[in-house]
Amino acid sequence: MKSLYDDNVAKEFTSDLEFRVYTSRLLGGDSSLVLHGGGNTSVKSIIDGEDILYVKGSGWDLATIEAEGFAPVKLDVLKQMATLTKLSDTEMVSQQKEAMIDKSAPNPSVEAILHAIIPFKYVDHTHSDAVVTISNSENGIELIKEVYPDYLIIPYVMPGFILAQTIYNELKNIDWDSCEGIILHNHGIFTFDNDPKKSYKKMINGVTKAEDFLEKNAPLVIEKYMPRAELDIENLQRIISKEKGYDVFVKVNQSPLALHYASQRNIQDIATRGVLTPEHIIRTKRNPMIIEDSDIQKAIDLFEEEYLEYYNEFTANEIMINPTANWAVVKNYGTVSFGKDEKEASIIEDINNHTMKAVLQADMLGGYKSISLSDCFDMEYWELEQAKLKK
Ligand SMILES: [Zn+2]
């Protein structure tokens, strides 16, 4: 992965936030680092004599972020929050909002506390495909330790306060001089520095380590497959629309990757092992439905039956999300994504493309392995997501 940092562009910048916007956009512009609102960045600055953390606001995309996309939050308040023994994520979000010095700014990222407790001016966080591909493999943690000997490695913990608290405890004994960055297992990577260019370059170097490892140990060759199955798209659209209760937009993907993936003999086993990074679950659900013959209704019924089982196993009275799949792998045909409109279907398709590639590569490392069913449920039924449904 190449650094895109251009000193000629950066020499015009005078404020911390200008540098922050610039390198955030460099990261956001690469879909192998962050996808559709994923990842977040921050800078610590001083405003009217007070320490302020500017952290990515929710609803903003790193690729297109502007200065006003960063939420200015009192740093001391965030650091204090990290020391609490217990805090619900709803309460965390509300306290973070309370600590903003500009109430018209967007809500701070749910990872704001984490950014606050890393004692460097610039903090960069991505969900790099290469890093999570290695991480989401059978011996992921060992492989990650091998690739990242100078990084702090945190076993999977759900995003939100509990993750911030876990890292707060880990950081108590850390030797920062020998820590190049942090890997959140099954989730992503953090780099940091007091200099914006160095923090960005550490991200590029860190991700390159994973890319080099994959190139050597899991080189993916996409074979040329032709579609060998038919799909009655209109029928699929009609049935999915009925199940979801609104007219869905369906987007067919027959790219070489999608065809290669859908042509695997044991696609049912291959494609149903979970998401690449936890936040994807909100868009894609844990798994796609698998269509292996012309009986689309049967495939939908099976998916919903399994979804209900999963919901019933873990629920403590959460509002159930519509149990229909958000995308399908159609054997020997390709994939189909379902959205409320073209935009949503495209986002789901983008995520699927990155996931399919990661699954195929992680299988070369001994087997793709995502977070557990129970961790999936916690993410999909996160109180912050439930709150949106209640609205
Ligand atoms: Zn993240």
Short mmCIF file of C-alpha atoms and ligand atoms in Angstrom, two decimals:
data_model
loop_
_atom_site.label_atom_id
_atom_site.label_comp_id
_atom_site.label_asym_id
_atom_site.label_seq_id
_atom_site.Cartn_x
_atom_site.Cartn_y
_atom_site.Cartn_z
CA MET A 1 0.00 0.00 0.00
CA LYS A 2 1.41 3.35 -1.05
CA SER A 3 1.37 6.55 0.95
CA LEU A 4 -0.58 9.28 -0.80
CA TYR A 5 0.67 12.01 1.51
CA ASP A 6 1.77 14.99 -0.55
CA ASP A 7 4.02 17.50 1.24
CA ASN A 8 3.17 20.09 -1.41
CA VAL A 9 -0.49 19.90 -0.51
CA ALA A 10 0.17 19.72 3.22
CA LYS A 11 2.44 22.77 3.28
CA GLU A 12 -0.63 24.98 2.92
CA PHE A 13 -2.14 23.74 6.18
CA THR A 14 -1.87 25.80 9.34
CA SER A 15 -4.34 24.23 11.79
CA ASP A 16 -4.45 20.80 13.45
CA LEU A 17 -7.88 20.24 11.99
CA GLU A 18 -6.74 20.94 8.41
CA PHE A 19 -4.13 18.19 8.70
CA ARG A 20 -6.74 15.93 10.27
CA VAL A 21 -9.21 16.43 7.43
CA TYR A 22 -6.48 15.84 4.85
CA THR A 23 -5.13 12.52 6.13
CA SER A 24 -8.63 11.32 7.06
CA ARG A 25 -9.64 11.77 3.44
CA LEU A 26 -6.54 9.94 2.24
CA LEU A 27 -7.54 6.97 4.41
CA GLY A 28 -11.21 7.22 3.52
CA GLY A 29 -10.47 7.28 -0.20
CA ASP A 30 -9.20 3.71 -0.09
CA SER A 31 -12.04 1.17 0.18
CA SER A 32 -9.64 -1.52 1.38
CA LEU A 33 -9.16 0.57 4.54
CA VAL A 34 -12.66 1.83 5.30
CA LEU A 35 -16.06 1.34 3.72
CA HIS A 36 -19.14 3.52 3.93
CA GLY A 37 -18.73 5.34 7.23
CA GLY A 38 -16.34 2.79 8.76
CA GLY A 39 -13.20 3.76 10.67
CA ASN A 40 -12.57 6.99 12.51
CA THR A 41 -9.84 9.53 13.18
CA SER A 42 -9.14 12.26 15.70
CA VAL A 43 -6.83 15.10 16.67
CA LYS A 44 -6.19 16.64 20.08
CA SER A 45 -6.06 20.41 20.01
CA ILE A 46 -6.34 23.40 22.34
CA ILE A 47 -9.33 25.72 22.04
CA ASP A 48 -9.48 28.78 24.33
CA GLY A 49 -6.97 27.17 26.68
CA GLU A 50 -8.89 23.90 26.94
CA ASP A 51 -7.83 20.46 25.64
CA ILE A 52 -10.28 19.35 22.98
CA LEU A 53 -10.55 16.08 21.07
CA TYR A 54 -11.84 16.52 17.54
CA VAL A 55 -13.18 13.10 16.63
CA LYS A 56 -15.07 11.92 13.57
CA GLY A 57 -18.76 12.64 13.94
CA SER A 58 -21.28 9.89 13.30
CA GLY A 59 -22.96 10.10 9.92
CA TRP A 60 -19.76 11.35 8.28
CA ASP A 61 -17.65 9.35 5.86
CA LEU A 62 -13.84 9.64 6.06
CA ALA A 63 -13.64 9.84 2.25
CA THR A 64 -15.55 13.11 2.11
CA ILE A 65 -15.21 14.48 5.64
CA GLU A 66 -14.92 18.24 6.23
CA ALA A 67 -13.78 20.16 9.31
CA GLU A 68 -17.42 20.38 10.48
CA GLY A 69 -17.60 16.57 10.37
CA PHE A 70 -15.44 16.41 13.50
CA ALA A 71 -17.08 16.68 16.90
CA PRO A 72 -15.15 18.86 19.40
CA VAL A 73 -15.31 17.15 22.80
CA LYS A 74 -13.65 18.09 26.11
CA LEU A 75 -10.70 15.73 26.40
CA ASP A 76 -10.68 15.62 30.22
CA VAL A 77 -14.31 14.51 30.33
CA LEU A 78 -13.65 11.65 27.90
CA LYS A 79 -10.56 10.53 29.85
CA GLN A 80 -12.56 10.63 33.08
CA MET A 81 -15.29 8.50 31.48
CA ALA A 82 -12.73 5.80 30.69
CA THR A 83 -12.12 5.30 34.43
CA LEU A 84 -15.77 4.51 35.25
CA THR A 85 -16.47 0.90 36.21
CA LYS A 86 -19.81 0.81 34.45
CA LEU A 87 -21.54 2.88 31.81
CA SER A 88 -24.22 1.93 29.31
CA ASP A 89 -23.55 2.85 25.69
CA THR A 90 -26.67 5.02 25.67
CA GLU A 91 -25.34 6.91 28.68
CA MET A 92 -21.88 7.11 27.07
CA VAL A 93 -23.31 8.67 23.92
CA SER A 94 -25.30 11.17 25.93
CA GLN A 95 -22.32 12.14 28.17
CA GLN A 96 -20.08 12.53 25.13
CA LYS A 97 -22.65 14.81 23.55
CA GLU A 98 -22.91 16.78 26.76
CA ALA A 99 -19.12 17.37 26.68
CA MET A 100 -19.10 18.94 23.22
CA ILE A 101 -18.12 22.60 23.07
CA ASP A 102 -20.24 23.13 19.97
CA LYS A 103 -23.69 21.64 20.31
CA SER A 104 -24.41 21.98 16.60
CA ALA A 105 -21.59 19.54 15.73
CA PRO A 106 -22.44 15.92 14.88
CA ASN A 107 -22.48 13.24 17.60
CA PRO A 108 -18.96 12.02 18.43
CA SER A 109 -18.01 8.53 17.25
CA VAL A 110 -18.74 5.69 19.71
CA GLU A 111 -14.98 5.14 19.72
CA ALA A 112 -14.29 8.70 21.05
CA ILE A 113 -13.11 7.57 24.52
CA LEU A 114 -10.65 5.21 22.91
CA HIS A 115 -9.19 8.06 20.88
CA ALA A 116 -9.01 10.22 24.01
CA ILE A 117 -6.97 7.76 26.08
CA ILE A 118 -4.29 7.23 23.42
CA PRO A 119 -1.78 9.91 24.45
CA PHE A 120 -0.83 11.11 20.98
CA LYS A 121 -2.08 14.10 19.04
CA TYR A 122 -3.22 12.21 15.92
CA VAL A 123 -5.02 8.87 16.09
CA ASP A 124 -6.00 6.95 12.95
CA HIS A 125 -8.33 3.93 12.94
CA THR A 126 -9.31 1.78 9.95
CA HIS A 127 -10.98 -1.57 9.36
CA SER A 128 -8.29 -2.62 6.86
CA ASP A 129 -9.35 -5.63 4.80
CA ALA A 130 -5.87 -7.15 4.95
CA VAL A 131 -5.66 -6.88 8.74
CA VAL A 132 -9.12 -8.30 9.39
CA THR A 133 -8.61 -11.06 6.82
CA ILE A 134 -5.65 -12.39 8.81
CA SER A 135 -7.46 -11.73 12.07
CA ASN A 136 -10.61 -13.57 10.87
CA SER A 137 -8.82 -16.84 10.28
CA GLU A 138 -8.65 -20.03 12.27
CA ASN A 139 -5.32 -19.13 13.95
CA GLY A 140 -5.90 -15.42 13.59
CA ILE A 141 -4.53 -14.27 16.91
CA GLU A 142 -1.26 -16.20 16.47
CA LEU A 143 -0.85 -14.96 12.91
CA ILE A 144 -1.56 -11.38 13.98
CA LYS A 145 1.07 -11.68 16.73
CA GLU A 146 3.53 -12.94 14.14
CA VAL A 147 2.84 -10.07 11.71
CA TYR A 148 2.62 -7.41 14.43
CA PRO A 149 5.25 -8.11 17.11
CA ASP A 150 5.43 -4.40 18.04
CA TYR A 151 1.69 -3.85 18.38
CA LEU A 152 -0.67 -4.09 21.32
CA ILE A 153 -3.15 -6.82 20.36
CA ILE A 154 -6.62 -6.78 21.92
CA PRO A 155 -8.80 -9.91 21.62
CA TYR A 156 -12.30 -9.18 20.31
CA VAL A 157 -14.44 -6.92 22.45
CA MET A 158 -17.61 -5.29 21.20
CA PRO A 159 -17.28 -1.59 20.22
CA GLY A 160 -18.62 0.92 22.73
CA PHE A 161 -17.79 1.60 26.39
CA ILE A 162 -16.61 -1.92 27.20
CA LEU A 163 -13.96 -1.72 24.47
CA ALA A 164 -12.78 1.69 25.68
CA GLN A 165 -12.58 0.31 29.23
CA THR A 166 -10.65 -2.79 28.10
CA ILE A 167 -8.09 -0.66 26.30
CA TYR A 168 -7.89 1.80 29.20
CA ASN A 169 -6.84 -1.10 31.45
CA GLU A 170 -4.36 -2.44 28.88
CA LEU A 171 -2.74 0.96 28.46
CA LYS A 172 -1.90 1.31 32.16
CA ASN A 173 1.25 -0.79 31.77
CA ILE A 174 2.16 -0.05 28.20
CA ASP A 175 5.58 1.07 27.01
CA TRP A 176 4.64 3.56 24.32
CA ASP A 177 8.19 3.69 22.94
CA SER A 178 7.90 0.12 21.74
CA CYS A 179 4.26 0.23 20.63
CA GLU A 180 3.76 0.87 16.93
CA GLY A 181 -0.01 0.61 17.02
CA ILE A 182 -3.00 -1.37 18.29
CA ILE A 183 -4.80 -4.26 16.61
CA LEU A 184 -8.39 -4.88 17.63
CA HIS A 185 -8.94 -8.53 16.80
CA ASN A 186 -11.73 -9.15 14.22
CA HIS A 187 -12.23 -5.39 14.00
CA GLY A 188 -9.34 -3.21 12.80
CA ILE A 189 -6.13 -1.30 13.47
CA PHE A 190 -5.08 1.93 15.24
CA THR A 191 -1.96 3.99 14.63
CA PHE A 192 -0.96 7.25 16.32
CA ASP A 193 1.71 9.93 16.46
CA ASN A 194 2.07 13.56 17.38
CA ASP A 195 2.73 14.26 13.72
CA PRO A 196 -0.15 13.78 11.22
CA LYS A 197 2.08 12.49 8.44
CA LYS A 198 3.78 9.96 10.71
CA SER A 199 0.48 8.68 12.10
CA TYR A 200 -0.86 8.24 8.56
CA LYS A 201 2.36 6.58 7.38
CA LYS A 202 2.29 4.19 10.34
CA MET A 203 -1.17 3.13 9.14
CA ILE A 204 0.11 2.59 5.61
CA ASN A 205 3.14 0.64 6.88
CA GLY A 206 1.01 -1.38 9.28
CA VAL A 207 -1.48 -2.36 6.60
CA THR A 208 1.35 -3.14 4.17
CA LYS A 209 2.66 -5.73 6.65
CA ALA A 210 -0.69 -7.55 6.42
CA GLU A 211 -0.87 -7.17 2.64
CA ASP A 212 2.64 -8.62 2.24
CA PHE A 213 1.76 -11.51 4.53
CA LEU A 214 -1.35 -12.30 2.48
CA GLU A 215 0.45 -12.02 -0.81
CA LYS A 216 2.94 -14.59 0.41
CA ASN A 217 0.63 -16.93 2.30
CA ALA A 218 -2.79 -16.53 0.69
CA PRO A 219 -2.38 -15.34 -2.91
CA LEU A 220 -5.88 -15.18 -4.37
CA VAL A 221 -6.36 -16.25 -7.97
CA ILE A 222 -9.83 -15.46 -9.29
CA GLU A 223 -10.76 -18.16 -11.75
CA LYS A 224 -12.85 -17.41 -14.83
CA TYR A 225 -16.33 -18.79 -14.35
CA MET A 226 -19.32 -18.30 -16.60
CA PRO A 227 -22.81 -18.16 -15.08
CA ARG A 228 -24.14 -21.71 -15.14
CA ALA A 229 -27.50 -21.06 -13.51
CA GLU A 230 -30.53 -18.92 -14.22
CA LEU A 231 -32.30 -16.68 -11.75
CA ASP A 232 -35.83 -15.37 -11.97
CA ILE A 233 -34.97 -11.86 -10.75
CA GLU A 234 -38.53 -10.55 -10.90
CA ASN A 235 -39.76 -13.41 -8.79
CA LEU A 236 -36.93 -12.90 -6.28
CA GLN A 237 -37.66 -9.18 -6.07
CA ARG A 238 -41.37 -9.83 -5.60
CA ILE A 239 -40.85 -12.36 -2.82
CA ILE A 240 -38.19 -10.34 -0.97
CA SER A 241 -40.36 -7.19 -1.22
CA LYS A 242 -43.28 -9.07 0.27
CA GLU A 243 -41.14 -10.41 3.12
CA LYS A 244 -39.64 -7.01 3.88
CA GLY A 245 -42.87 -5.10 3.46
CA TYR A 246 -41.57 -2.58 0.91
CA ASP A 247 -40.37 -2.57 -2.70
CA VAL A 248 -36.73 -3.62 -2.65
CA PHE A 249 -34.11 -2.62 -5.18
CA VAL A 250 -32.16 -5.70 -6.27
CA LYS A 251 -28.59 -5.43 -7.49
CA VAL A 252 -27.05 -8.37 -9.31
CA ASN A 253 -23.30 -8.92 -9.10
CA GLN A 254 -21.68 -11.22 -11.65
CA SER A 255 -18.17 -9.81 -11.37
CA PRO A 256 -15.35 -12.38 -11.72
CA LEU A 257 -15.07 -12.43 -7.89
CA ALA A 258 -18.82 -12.95 -7.35
CA LEU A 259 -18.91 -15.71 -9.98
CA HIS A 260 -15.84 -17.40 -8.53
CA TYR A 261 -17.38 -17.28 -5.06
CA ALA A 262 -20.83 -18.47 -6.14
CA SER A 263 -19.28 -21.31 -8.13
CA GLN A 264 -17.62 -22.93 -5.11
CA ARG A 265 -18.94 -26.43 -4.62
CA ASN A 266 -19.70 -26.10 -0.89
CA ILE A 267 -21.03 -22.53 -1.07
CA GLN A 268 -23.54 -23.17 1.72
CA ASP A 269 -20.64 -23.76 4.15
CA ILE A 270 -18.30 -21.17 2.68
CA ALA A 271 -20.64 -18.20 2.66
CA THR A 272 -22.30 -18.56 6.06
CA ARG A 273 -19.46 -17.84 8.48
CA GLY A 274 -20.18 -14.27 9.44
CA VAL A 275 -19.10 -10.69 8.85
CA LEU A 276 -15.68 -9.24 8.13
CA THR A 277 -15.86 -6.46 10.72
CA PRO A 278 -18.64 -6.16 13.34
CA GLU A 279 -20.35 -3.00 12.08
CA HIS A 280 -21.10 -4.67 8.73
CA ILE A 281 -23.76 -6.75 10.43
CA ILE A 282 -26.08 -3.75 10.58
CA ARG A 283 -26.03 -3.57 6.76
CA THR A 284 -25.71 -7.19 5.68
CA LYS A 285 -26.90 -9.32 8.61
CA ARG A 286 -24.52 -12.06 9.69
CA ASN A 287 -24.97 -14.19 6.56
CA PRO A 288 -26.51 -14.10 3.09
CA MET A 289 -29.26 -16.50 2.06
CA ILE A 290 -28.08 -19.24 -0.26
CA ILE A 291 -30.12 -20.01 -3.37
CA GLU A 292 -29.12 -23.36 -4.84
CA ASP A 293 -32.05 -24.10 -7.12
CA SER A 294 -35.16 -22.45 -8.56
CA ASP A 295 -37.13 -22.74 -5.32
CA ILE A 296 -36.53 -19.21 -4.05
CA GLN A 297 -39.30 -19.34 -1.47
CA LYS A 298 -37.73 -22.42 0.11
CA ALA A 299 -34.38 -20.65 0.41
CA ILE A 300 -36.03 -17.64 2.03
CA ASP A 301 -38.00 -19.78 4.46
CA LEU A 302 -34.85 -21.61 5.49
CA PHE A 303 -32.96 -18.36 6.05
CA GLU A 304 -35.77 -16.91 8.16
CA GLU A 305 -36.14 -20.08 10.17
CA GLU A 306 -32.43 -20.01 11.03
CA TYR A 307 -32.60 -16.29 11.77
CA LEU A 308 -35.46 -16.88 14.22
CA GLU A 309 -33.50 -19.63 15.95
CA TYR A 310 -30.55 -17.27 16.35
CA TYR A 311 -32.77 -14.48 17.63
CA ASN A 312 -34.55 -16.76 20.11
CA GLU A 313 -31.29 -18.18 21.39
CA PHE A 314 -29.82 -14.82 22.39
CA THR A 315 -32.65 -12.36 22.86
CA ALA A 316 -33.49 -10.72 26.15
CA ASN A 317 -36.59 -9.10 24.73
CA GLU A 318 -35.06 -6.93 22.03
CA ILE A 319 -37.24 -5.79 19.14
CA MET A 320 -36.67 -8.32 16.35
CA ILE A 321 -35.32 -6.99 13.09
CA ASN A 322 -37.11 -8.17 9.93
CA PRO A 323 -35.73 -11.70 9.50
CA THR A 324 -35.35 -11.61 5.71
CA ALA A 325 -31.86 -11.73 4.19
CA ASN A 326 -30.21 -8.54 2.93
CA TRP A 327 -28.30 -10.38 0.22
CA ALA A 328 -28.14 -13.74 -1.49
CA VAL A 329 -25.44 -15.93 -2.95
CA VAL A 330 -26.98 -17.71 -5.94
CA LYS A 331 -25.08 -20.88 -6.76
CA ASN A 332 -23.28 -20.76 -10.12
CA TYR A 333 -24.84 -17.37 -10.82
CA GLY A 334 -23.40 -14.60 -8.59
CA THR A 335 -24.74 -12.51 -5.74
CA VAL A 336 -27.80 -10.30 -5.36
CA SER A 337 -28.06 -7.45 -2.84
CA PHE A 338 -31.39 -6.08 -1.60
CA GLY A 339 -31.76 -2.44 -0.54
CA LYS A 340 -34.57 -0.01 0.08
CA ASP A 341 -33.07 1.90 -2.86
CA GLU A 342 -30.15 1.62 -5.26
CA LYS A 343 -27.79 3.37 -2.83
CA GLU A 344 -28.41 0.90 -0.04
CA ALA A 345 -28.15 -2.09 -2.39
CA SER A 346 -24.81 -0.74 -3.66
CA ILE A 347 -23.45 -0.30 -0.13
CA ILE A 348 -24.40 -3.89 0.69
CA GLU A 349 -22.79 -5.09 -2.54
CA ASP A 350 -19.56 -3.21 -1.78
CA ILE A 351 -19.36 -4.82 1.66
CA ASN A 352 -20.03 -8.25 0.13
CA ASN A 353 -17.22 -7.80 -2.37
CA HIS A 354 -14.72 -7.12 0.40
CA THR A 355 -16.09 -9.96 2.51
CA MET A 356 -15.98 -12.56 -0.30
CA LYS A 357 -12.35 -11.77 -1.04
CA ALA A 358 -11.44 -11.99 2.64
CA VAL A 359 -13.26 -15.31 3.07
CA LEU A 360 -11.44 -16.88 0.12
CA GLN A 361 -8.07 -15.63 1.39
CA ALA A 362 -8.65 -16.57 5.04
CA ASP A 363 -9.57 -20.06 3.86
CA MET A 364 -6.02 -20.31 2.53
CA LEU A 365 -4.79 -19.47 6.04
CA GLY A 366 -6.60 -22.43 7.57
CA GLY A 367 -10.21 -21.27 7.46
CA TYR A 368 -12.26 -18.08 7.70
CA LYS A 369 -13.51 -17.46 11.24
CA SER A 370 -15.50 -14.41 12.27
CA ILE A 371 -16.82 -13.36 15.68
CA SER A 372 -19.14 -15.76 17.55
CA LEU A 373 -22.90 -15.92 17.09
CA SER A 374 -23.40 -14.38 20.48
CA ASP A 375 -21.02 -11.48 19.67
CA CYS A 376 -22.89 -11.02 16.40
CA PHE A 377 -26.16 -10.80 18.25
CA ASP A 378 -24.77 -8.22 20.69
CA MET A 379 -23.73 -6.08 17.74
CA GLU A 380 -26.89 -6.54 15.67
CA TYR A 381 -29.08 -5.91 18.71
CA TRP A 382 -26.88 -3.23 20.31
CA GLU A 383 -28.94 -0.87 22.47
CA LEU A 384 -27.88 2.02 20.21
CA GLU A 385 -29.31 0.23 17.18
CA GLN A 386 -32.45 -0.75 19.10
CA ALA A 387 -32.95 2.91 20.03
CA LYS A 388 -33.08 3.76 16.29
CA LEU A 389 -35.77 1.11 15.80
CA LYS A 390 -37.82 2.43 18.71
CA LYS A 391 -37.87 5.85 17.02
ZN ZN B 1 -13.79 0.52 14.37
#
